[in-house]
Coordinates of N, CA and C in Angstrom, one line a residue:
Chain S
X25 N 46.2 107.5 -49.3 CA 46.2 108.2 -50.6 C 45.4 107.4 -51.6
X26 N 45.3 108.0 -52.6 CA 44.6 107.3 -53.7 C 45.3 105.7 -54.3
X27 N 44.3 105.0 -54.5 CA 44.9 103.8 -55.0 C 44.0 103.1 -55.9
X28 N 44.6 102.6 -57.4 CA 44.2 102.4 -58.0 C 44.4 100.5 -58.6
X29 N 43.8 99.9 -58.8 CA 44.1 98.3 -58.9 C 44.2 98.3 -59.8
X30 N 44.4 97.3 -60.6 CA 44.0 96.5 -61.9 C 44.4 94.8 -61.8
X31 N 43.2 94.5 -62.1 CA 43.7 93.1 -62.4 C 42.8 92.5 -63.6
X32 N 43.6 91.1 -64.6 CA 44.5 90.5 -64.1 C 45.8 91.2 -63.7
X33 N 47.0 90.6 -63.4 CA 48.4 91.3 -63.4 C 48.5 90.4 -64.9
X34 N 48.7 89.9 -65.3 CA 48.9 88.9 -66.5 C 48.0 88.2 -67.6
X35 N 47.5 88.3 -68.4 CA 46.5 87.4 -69.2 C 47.6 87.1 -70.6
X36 N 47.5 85.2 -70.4 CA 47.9 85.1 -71.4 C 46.8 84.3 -72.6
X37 N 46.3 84.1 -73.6 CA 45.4 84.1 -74.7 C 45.9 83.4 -75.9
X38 N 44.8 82.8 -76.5 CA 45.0 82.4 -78.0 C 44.6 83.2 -78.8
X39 N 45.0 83.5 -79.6 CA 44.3 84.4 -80.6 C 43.5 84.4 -81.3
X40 N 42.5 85.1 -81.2 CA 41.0 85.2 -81.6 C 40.1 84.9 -80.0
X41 N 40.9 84.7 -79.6 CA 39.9 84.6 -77.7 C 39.9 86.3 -77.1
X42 N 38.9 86.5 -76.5 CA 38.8 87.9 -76.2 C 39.7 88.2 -74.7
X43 N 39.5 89.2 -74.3 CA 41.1 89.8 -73.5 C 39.8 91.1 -72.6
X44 N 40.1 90.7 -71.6 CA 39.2 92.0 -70.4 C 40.5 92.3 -69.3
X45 N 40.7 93.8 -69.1 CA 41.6 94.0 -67.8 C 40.7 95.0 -67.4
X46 N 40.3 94.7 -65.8 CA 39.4 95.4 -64.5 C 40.9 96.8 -64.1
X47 N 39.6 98.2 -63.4 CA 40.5 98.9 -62.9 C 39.7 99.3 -62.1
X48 N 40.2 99.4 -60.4 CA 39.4 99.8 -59.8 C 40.1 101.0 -58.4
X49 N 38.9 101.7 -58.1 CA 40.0 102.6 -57.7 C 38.8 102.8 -56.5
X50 N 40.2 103.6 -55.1 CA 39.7 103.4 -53.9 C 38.7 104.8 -53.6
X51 N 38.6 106.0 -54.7 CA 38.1 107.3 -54.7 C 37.5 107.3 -55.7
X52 N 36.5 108.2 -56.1 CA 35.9 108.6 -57.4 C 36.7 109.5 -58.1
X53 N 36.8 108.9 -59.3 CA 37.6 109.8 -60.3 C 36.6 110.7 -61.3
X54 N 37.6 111.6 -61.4 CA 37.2 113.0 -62.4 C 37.2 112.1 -63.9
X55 N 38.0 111.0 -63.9 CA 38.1 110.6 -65.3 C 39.1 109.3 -65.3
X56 N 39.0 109.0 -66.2 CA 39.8 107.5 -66.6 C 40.4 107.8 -67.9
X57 N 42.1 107.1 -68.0 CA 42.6 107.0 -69.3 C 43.1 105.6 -68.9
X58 N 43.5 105.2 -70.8 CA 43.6 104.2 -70.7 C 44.6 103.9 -71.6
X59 N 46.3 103.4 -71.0 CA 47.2 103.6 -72.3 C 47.5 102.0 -72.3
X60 N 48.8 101.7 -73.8 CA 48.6 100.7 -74.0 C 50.4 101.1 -73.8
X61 N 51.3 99.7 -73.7 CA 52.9 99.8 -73.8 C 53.4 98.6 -74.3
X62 N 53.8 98.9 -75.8 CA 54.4 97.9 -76.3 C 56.0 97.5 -75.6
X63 N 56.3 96.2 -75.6 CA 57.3 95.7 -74.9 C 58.6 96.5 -75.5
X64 N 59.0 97.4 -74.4 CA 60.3 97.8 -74.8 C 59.7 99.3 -75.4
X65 N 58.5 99.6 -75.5 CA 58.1 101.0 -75.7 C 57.9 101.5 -74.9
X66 N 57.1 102.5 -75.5 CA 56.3 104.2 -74.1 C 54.7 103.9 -74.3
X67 N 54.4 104.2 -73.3 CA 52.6 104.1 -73.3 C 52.4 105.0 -74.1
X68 N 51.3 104.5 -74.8 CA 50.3 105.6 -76.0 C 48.9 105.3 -75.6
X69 N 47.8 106.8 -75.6 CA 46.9 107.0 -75.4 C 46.0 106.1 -76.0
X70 N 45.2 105.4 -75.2 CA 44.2 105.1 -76.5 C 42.9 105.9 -76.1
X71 N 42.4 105.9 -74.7 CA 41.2 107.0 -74.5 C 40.8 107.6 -73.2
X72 N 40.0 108.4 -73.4 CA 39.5 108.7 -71.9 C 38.0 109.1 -72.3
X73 N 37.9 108.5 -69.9 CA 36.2 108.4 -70.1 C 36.1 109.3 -69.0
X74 N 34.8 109.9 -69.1 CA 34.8 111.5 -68.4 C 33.4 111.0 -67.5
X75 N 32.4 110.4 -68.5 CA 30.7 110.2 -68.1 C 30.6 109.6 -66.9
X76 N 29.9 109.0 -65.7 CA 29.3 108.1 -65.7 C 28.8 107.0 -66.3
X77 N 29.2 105.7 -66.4 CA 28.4 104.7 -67.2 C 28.9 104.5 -68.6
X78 N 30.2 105.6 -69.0 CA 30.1 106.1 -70.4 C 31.0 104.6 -70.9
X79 N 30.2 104.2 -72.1 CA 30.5 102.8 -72.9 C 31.4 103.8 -74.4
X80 N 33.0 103.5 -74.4 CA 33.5 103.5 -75.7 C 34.2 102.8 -76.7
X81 N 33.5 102.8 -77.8 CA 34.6 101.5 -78.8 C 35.4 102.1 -79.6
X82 N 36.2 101.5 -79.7 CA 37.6 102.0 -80.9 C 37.3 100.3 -82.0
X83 N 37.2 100.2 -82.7 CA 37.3 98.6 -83.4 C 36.8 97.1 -82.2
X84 N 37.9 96.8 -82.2 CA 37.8 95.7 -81.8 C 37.5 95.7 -80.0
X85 N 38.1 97.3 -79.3 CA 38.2 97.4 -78.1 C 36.8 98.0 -77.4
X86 N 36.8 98.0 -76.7 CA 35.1 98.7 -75.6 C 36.1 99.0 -74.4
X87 N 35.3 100.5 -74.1 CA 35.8 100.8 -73.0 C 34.9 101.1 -72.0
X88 N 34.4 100.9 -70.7 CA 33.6 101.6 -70.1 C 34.1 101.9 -68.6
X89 N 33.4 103.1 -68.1 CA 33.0 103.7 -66.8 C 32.3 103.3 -66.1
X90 N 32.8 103.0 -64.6 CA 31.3 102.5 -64.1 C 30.4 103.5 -63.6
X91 N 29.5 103.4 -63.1 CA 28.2 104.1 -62.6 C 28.4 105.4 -61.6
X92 N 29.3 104.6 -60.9 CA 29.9 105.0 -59.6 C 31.4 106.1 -59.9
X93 N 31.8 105.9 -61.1 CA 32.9 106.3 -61.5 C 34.3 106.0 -60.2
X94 N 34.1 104.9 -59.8 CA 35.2 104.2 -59.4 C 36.1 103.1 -60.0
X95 N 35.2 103.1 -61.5 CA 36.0 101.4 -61.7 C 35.7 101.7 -63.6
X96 N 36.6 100.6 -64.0 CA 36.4 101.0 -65.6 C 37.0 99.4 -65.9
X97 N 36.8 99.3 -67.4 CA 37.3 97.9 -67.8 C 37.3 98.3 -69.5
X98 N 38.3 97.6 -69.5 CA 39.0 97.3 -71.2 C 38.8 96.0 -71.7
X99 N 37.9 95.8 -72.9 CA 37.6 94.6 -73.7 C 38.1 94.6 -74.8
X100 N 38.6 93.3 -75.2 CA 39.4 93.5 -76.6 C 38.4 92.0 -76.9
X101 N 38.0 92.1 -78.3 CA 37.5 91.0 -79.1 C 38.2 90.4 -80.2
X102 N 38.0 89.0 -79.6 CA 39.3 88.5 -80.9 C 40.8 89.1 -81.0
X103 N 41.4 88.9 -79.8 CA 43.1 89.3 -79.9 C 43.1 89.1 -81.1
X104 N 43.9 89.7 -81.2 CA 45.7 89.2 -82.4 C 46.7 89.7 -81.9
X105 N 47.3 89.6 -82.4 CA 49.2 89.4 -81.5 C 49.5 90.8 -81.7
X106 N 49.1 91.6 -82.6 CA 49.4 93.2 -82.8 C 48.7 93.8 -81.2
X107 N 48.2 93.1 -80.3 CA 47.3 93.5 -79.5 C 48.2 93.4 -78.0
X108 N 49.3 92.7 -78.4 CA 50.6 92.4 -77.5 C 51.2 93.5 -76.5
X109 N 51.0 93.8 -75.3 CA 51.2 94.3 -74.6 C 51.1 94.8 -73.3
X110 N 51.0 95.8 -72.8 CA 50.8 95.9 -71.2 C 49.9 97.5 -71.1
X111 N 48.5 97.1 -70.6 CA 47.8 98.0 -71.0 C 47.4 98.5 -69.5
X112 N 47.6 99.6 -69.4 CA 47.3 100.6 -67.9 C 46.2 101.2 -68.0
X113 N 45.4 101.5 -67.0 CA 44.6 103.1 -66.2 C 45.0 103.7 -65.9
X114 N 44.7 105.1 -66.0 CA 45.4 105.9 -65.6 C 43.8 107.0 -64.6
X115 N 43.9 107.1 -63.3 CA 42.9 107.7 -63.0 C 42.8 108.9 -62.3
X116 N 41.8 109.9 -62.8 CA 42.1 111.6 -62.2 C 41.2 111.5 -61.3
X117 N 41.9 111.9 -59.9 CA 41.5 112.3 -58.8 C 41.7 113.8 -58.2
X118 N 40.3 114.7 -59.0 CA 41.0 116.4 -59.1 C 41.1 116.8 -57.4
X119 N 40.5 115.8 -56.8 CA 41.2 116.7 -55.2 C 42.4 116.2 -54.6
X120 N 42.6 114.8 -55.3 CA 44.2 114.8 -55.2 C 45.3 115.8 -55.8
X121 N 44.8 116.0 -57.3 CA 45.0 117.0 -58.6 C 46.3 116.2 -59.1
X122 N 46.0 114.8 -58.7 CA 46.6 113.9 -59.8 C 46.4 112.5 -60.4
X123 N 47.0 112.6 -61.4 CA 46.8 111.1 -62.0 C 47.1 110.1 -61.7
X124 N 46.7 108.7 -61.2 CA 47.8 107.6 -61.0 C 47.0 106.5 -61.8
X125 N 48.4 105.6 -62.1 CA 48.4 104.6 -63.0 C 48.2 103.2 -62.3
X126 N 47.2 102.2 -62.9 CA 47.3 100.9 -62.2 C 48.8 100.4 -62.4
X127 N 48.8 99.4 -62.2 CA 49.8 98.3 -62.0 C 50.2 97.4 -63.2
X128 N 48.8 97.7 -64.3 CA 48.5 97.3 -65.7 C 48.5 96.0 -65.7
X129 N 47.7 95.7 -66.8 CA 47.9 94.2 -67.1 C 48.5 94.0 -68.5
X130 N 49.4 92.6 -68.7 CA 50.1 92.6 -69.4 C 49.5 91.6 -70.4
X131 N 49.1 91.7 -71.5 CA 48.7 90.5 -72.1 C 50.0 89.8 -73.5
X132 N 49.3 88.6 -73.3 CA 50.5 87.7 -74.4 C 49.5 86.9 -75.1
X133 N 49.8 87.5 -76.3 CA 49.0 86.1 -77.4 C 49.5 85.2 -78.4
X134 N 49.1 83.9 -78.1 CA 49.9 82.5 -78.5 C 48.9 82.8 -80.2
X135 N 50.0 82.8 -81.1 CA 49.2 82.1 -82.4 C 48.6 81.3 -82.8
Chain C
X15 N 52.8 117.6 -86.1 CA 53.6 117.2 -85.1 C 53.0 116.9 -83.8
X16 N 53.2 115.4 -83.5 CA 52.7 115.1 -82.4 C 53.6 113.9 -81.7
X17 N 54.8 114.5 -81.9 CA 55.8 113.8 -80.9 C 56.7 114.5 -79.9
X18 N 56.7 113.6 -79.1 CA 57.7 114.5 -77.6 C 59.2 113.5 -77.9
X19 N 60.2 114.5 -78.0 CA 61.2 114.4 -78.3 C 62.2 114.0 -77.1
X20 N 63.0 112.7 -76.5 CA 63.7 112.8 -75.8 C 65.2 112.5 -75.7
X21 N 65.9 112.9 -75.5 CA 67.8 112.7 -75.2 C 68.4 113.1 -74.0
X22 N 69.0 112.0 -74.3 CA 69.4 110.9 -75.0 C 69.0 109.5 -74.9
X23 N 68.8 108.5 -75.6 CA 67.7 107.8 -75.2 C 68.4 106.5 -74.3
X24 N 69.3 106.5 -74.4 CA 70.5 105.8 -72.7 C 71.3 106.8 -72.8
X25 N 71.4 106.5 -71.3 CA 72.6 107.3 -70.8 C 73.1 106.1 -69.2
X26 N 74.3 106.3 -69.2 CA 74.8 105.4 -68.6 C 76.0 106.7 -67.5
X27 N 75.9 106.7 -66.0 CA 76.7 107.5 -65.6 C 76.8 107.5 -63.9
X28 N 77.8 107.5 -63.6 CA 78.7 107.2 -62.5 C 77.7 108.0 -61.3
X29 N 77.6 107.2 -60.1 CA 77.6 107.9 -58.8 C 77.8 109.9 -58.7
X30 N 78.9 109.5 -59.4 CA 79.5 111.4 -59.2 C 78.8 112.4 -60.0
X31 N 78.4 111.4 -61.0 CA 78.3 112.2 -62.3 C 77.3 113.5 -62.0
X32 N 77.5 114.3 -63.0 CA 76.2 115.5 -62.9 C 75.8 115.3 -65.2
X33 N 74.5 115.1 -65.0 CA 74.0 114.9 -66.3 C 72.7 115.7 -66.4
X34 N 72.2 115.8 -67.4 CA 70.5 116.2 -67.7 C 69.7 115.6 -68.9
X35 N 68.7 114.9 -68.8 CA 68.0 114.5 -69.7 C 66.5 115.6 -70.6
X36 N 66.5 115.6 -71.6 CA 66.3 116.7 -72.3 C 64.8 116.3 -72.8
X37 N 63.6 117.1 -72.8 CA 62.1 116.8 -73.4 C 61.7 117.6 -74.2
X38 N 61.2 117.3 -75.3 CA 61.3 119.0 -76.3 C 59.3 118.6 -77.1
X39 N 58.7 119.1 -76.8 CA 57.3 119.2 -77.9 C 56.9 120.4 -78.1
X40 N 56.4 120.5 -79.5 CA 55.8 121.5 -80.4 C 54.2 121.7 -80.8
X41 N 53.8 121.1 -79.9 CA 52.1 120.6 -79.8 C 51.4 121.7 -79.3
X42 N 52.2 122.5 -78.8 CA 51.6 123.6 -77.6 C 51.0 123.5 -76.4
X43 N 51.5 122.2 -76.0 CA 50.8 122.0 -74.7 C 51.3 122.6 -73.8
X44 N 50.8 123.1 -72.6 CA 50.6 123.8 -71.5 C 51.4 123.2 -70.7
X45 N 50.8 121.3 -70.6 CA 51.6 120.7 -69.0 C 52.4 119.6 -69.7
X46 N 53.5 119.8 -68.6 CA 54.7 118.7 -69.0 C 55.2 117.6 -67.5
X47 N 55.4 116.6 -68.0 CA 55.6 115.9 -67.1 C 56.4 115.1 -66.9
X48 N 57.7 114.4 -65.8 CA 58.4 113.7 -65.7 C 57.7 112.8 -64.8
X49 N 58.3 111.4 -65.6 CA 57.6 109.7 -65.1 C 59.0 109.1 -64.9
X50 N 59.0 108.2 -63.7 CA 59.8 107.4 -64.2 C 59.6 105.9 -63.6
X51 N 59.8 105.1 -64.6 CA 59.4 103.6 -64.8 C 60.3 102.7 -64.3
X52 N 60.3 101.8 -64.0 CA 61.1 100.8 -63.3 C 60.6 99.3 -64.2
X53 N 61.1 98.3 -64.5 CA 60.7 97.3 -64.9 C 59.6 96.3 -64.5
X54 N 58.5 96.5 -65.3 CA 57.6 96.1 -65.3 C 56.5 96.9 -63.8
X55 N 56.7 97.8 -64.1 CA 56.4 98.7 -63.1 C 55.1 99.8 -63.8
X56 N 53.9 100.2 -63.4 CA 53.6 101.4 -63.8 C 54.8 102.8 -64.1
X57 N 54.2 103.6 -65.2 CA 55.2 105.0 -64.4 C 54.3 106.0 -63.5
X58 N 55.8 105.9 -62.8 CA 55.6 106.8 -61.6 C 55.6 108.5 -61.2
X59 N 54.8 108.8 -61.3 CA 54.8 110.8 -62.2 C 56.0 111.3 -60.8
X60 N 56.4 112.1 -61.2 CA 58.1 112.9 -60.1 C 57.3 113.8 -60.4
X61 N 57.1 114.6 -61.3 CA 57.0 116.0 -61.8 C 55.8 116.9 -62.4
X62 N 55.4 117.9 -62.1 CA 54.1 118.2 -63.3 C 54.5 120.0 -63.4
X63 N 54.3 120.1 -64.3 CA 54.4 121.8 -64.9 C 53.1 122.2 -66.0
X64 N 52.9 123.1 -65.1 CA 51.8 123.8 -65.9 C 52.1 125.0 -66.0
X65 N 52.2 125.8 -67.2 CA 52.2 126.6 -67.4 C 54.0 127.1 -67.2
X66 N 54.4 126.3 -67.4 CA 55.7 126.6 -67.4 C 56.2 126.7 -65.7
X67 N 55.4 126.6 -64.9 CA 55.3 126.5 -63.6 C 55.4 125.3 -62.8
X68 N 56.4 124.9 -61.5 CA 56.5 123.6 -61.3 C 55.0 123.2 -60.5
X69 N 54.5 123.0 -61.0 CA 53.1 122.3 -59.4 C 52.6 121.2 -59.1
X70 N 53.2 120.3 -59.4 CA 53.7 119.1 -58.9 C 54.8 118.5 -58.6
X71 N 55.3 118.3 -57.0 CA 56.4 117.1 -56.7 C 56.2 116.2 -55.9
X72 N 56.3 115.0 -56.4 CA 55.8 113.9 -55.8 C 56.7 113.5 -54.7
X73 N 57.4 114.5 -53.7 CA 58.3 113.9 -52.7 C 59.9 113.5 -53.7
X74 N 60.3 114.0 -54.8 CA 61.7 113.9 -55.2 C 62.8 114.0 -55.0
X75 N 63.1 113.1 -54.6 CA 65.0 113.4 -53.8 C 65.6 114.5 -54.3
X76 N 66.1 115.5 -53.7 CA 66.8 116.9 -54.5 C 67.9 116.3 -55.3
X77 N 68.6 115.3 -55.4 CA 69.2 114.9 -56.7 C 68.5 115.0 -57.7
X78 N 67.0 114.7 -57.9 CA 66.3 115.6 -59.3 C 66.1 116.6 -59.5
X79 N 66.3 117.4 -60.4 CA 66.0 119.1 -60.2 C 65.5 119.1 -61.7
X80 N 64.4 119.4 -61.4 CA 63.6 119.7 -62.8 C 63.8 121.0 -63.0
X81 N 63.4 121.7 -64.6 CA 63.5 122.7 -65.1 C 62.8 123.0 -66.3
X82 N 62.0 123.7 -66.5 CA 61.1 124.4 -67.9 C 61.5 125.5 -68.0
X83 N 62.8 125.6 -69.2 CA 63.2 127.1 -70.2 C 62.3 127.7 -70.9
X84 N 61.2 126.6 -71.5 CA 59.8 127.1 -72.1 C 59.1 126.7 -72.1
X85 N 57.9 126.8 -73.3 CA 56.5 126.0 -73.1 C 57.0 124.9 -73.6
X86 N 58.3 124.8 -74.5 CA 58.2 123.7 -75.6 C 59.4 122.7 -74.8
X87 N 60.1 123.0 -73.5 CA 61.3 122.3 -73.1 C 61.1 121.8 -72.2
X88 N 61.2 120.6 -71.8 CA 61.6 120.4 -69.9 C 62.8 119.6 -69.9
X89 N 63.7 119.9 -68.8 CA 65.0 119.4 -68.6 C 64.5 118.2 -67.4
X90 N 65.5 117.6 -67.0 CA 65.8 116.8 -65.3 C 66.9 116.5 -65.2
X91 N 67.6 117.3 -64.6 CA 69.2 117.5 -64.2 C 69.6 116.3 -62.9
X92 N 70.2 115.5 -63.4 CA 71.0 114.7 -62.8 C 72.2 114.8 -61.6
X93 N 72.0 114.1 -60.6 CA 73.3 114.7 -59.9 C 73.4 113.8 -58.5
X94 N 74.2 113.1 -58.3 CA 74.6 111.8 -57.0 C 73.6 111.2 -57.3
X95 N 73.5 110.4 -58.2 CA 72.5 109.5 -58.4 C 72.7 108.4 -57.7
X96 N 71.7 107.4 -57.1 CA 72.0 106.1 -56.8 C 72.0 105.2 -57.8
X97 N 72.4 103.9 -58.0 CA 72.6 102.3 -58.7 C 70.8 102.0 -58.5
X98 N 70.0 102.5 -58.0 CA 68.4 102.3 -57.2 C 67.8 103.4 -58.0
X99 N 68.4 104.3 -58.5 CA 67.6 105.2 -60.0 C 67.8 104.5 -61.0
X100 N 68.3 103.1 -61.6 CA 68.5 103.3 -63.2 C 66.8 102.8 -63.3
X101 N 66.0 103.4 -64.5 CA 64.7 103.1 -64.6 C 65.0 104.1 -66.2
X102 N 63.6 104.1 -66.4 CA 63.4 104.5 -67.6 C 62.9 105.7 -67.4
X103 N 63.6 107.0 -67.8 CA 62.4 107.9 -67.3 C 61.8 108.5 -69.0
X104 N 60.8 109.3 -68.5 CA 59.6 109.4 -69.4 C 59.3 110.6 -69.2
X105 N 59.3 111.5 -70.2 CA 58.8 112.9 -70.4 C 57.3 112.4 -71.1
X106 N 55.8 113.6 -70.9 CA 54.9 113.5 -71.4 C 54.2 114.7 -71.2
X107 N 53.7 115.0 -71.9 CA 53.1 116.9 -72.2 C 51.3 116.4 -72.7
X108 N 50.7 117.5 -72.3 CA 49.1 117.1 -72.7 C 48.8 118.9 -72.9
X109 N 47.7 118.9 -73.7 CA 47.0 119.9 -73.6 C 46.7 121.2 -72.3
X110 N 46.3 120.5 -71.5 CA 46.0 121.1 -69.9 C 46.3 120.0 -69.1
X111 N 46.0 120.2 -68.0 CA 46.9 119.1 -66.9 C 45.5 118.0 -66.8
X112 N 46.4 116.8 -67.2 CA 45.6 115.3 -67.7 C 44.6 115.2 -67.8
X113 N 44.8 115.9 -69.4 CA 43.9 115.6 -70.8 C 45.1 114.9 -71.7
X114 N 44.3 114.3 -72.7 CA 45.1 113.2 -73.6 C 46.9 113.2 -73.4
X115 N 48.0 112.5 -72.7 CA 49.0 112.6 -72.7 C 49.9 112.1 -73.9
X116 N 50.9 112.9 -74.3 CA 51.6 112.1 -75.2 C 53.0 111.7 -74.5
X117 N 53.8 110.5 -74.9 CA 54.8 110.2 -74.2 C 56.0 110.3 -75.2
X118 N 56.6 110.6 -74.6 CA 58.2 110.4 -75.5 C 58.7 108.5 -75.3
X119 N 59.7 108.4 -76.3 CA 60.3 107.6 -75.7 C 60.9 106.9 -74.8
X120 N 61.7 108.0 -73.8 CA 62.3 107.6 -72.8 C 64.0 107.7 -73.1
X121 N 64.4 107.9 -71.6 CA 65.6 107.9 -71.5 C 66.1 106.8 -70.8
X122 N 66.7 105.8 -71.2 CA 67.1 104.5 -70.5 C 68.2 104.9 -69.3
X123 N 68.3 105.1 -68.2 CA 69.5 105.4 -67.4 C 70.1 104.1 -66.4
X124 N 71.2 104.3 -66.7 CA 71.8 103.2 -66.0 C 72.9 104.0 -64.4
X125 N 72.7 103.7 -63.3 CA 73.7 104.4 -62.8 C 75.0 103.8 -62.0
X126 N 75.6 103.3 -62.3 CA 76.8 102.3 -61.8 C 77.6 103.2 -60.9

């Protein structure tokens, strides 16, 4: 079945050092999301990428698709501790006709 | 309005018990979904409804029985649960089936 990676499993950080978590998946996906879960919360959306190759920024974060649309990665520039959490993939595979979620990576930033 | 509503947000209940945990949004979305989480775990999708229709089960022990009374409700009826269910479950509803999801809080369950 479909299987979806992410790594790191863990990144921990100083703040103001930048923060990358890899997702990579064993099928090509229809799409990629990308939530974030504060500790003790519920994942919230932050985006989805549909393109090939497609590069998106929100502020401080960049998101891209790869070429191949098997793999995607999340950049954050300059943590800060508001940035504290465990941030997942989520990837559409329409001939599976479902979504699965990496394994997420959790990040922690020292002040 | 853009929140998914869930109760009770723990619930704590015996082997025997029979319970239901409740998902309520006003967004109009189409598909609704039951997750459920485990500690430090991805969530794990059980469930998908489109269209008020079940069409997705991920292999669910019949102790879960899902249910959509409308566009705006989904239930998940409880019943001989194991001590190996308490996890966090998670209602989430999107526009059409996964486009942007929104998540509720969750229902913390414990099953002793």
């Amino acid at each position: 079945g479909q299987q979806v990676m992410q790594i790191p499993q863990y990144q921990h950080v100083q703040e103001g050092e930048d923060f990358t978590t890899y997702c990579n998946s064993s099928t090509t996906l229809s799409n990629i999301q990308w939530y974030k879960q504060r500790p003790g919360g519920h994942p919230v959306f932050l985006i989805q990428l549909v393109k090939s190759g497609e590069v998106k920024k929100q502020k401080r974060l960049t998101f891209q698709f790869g070429e191949a649309k098997k793999n995607s990665s999340l950049h954050i520039t300059a943590t800060q501790t508001t940035d504290v959490g465990t941030y997942f993939c989520a990837g559409l595979n329409t001939n599976a006709g479902k979504s699965t979620f990496g394994d997420g990576t959790t990040l922690t930033v020292k002040p | 309005d853009t929140e998914v509503t869930q109760t009770p947000k723990h619930l704590v209940m015996g082997m025997t018990n029979k319970k239901s945990l409740k998902c309520e949004q006003h967004m109009g979305h189409r598909a609704m979904y039951w997750y459920k989480q485990k500690a430090k775990k991805p969530p794990e999708l059980m469930f998908v409804y489109s269209y008020e229709k079940l069409s997705i089960n991920e292999s669910v022990p019949s102790r879960f029985s899902p249910e959509c009374p409308n566009s705006s409700l989904l239930n998940l009826h409880l019943h001989a649960l194991q001590p190996e269910d308490s996890a966090l479950y998670l209602c989430a509803s999107s526009q059409a089936g996964y486009t942007e999801a929104f998540f509720g809080q969750g229902t913390r369950l414990t099953v002793v």
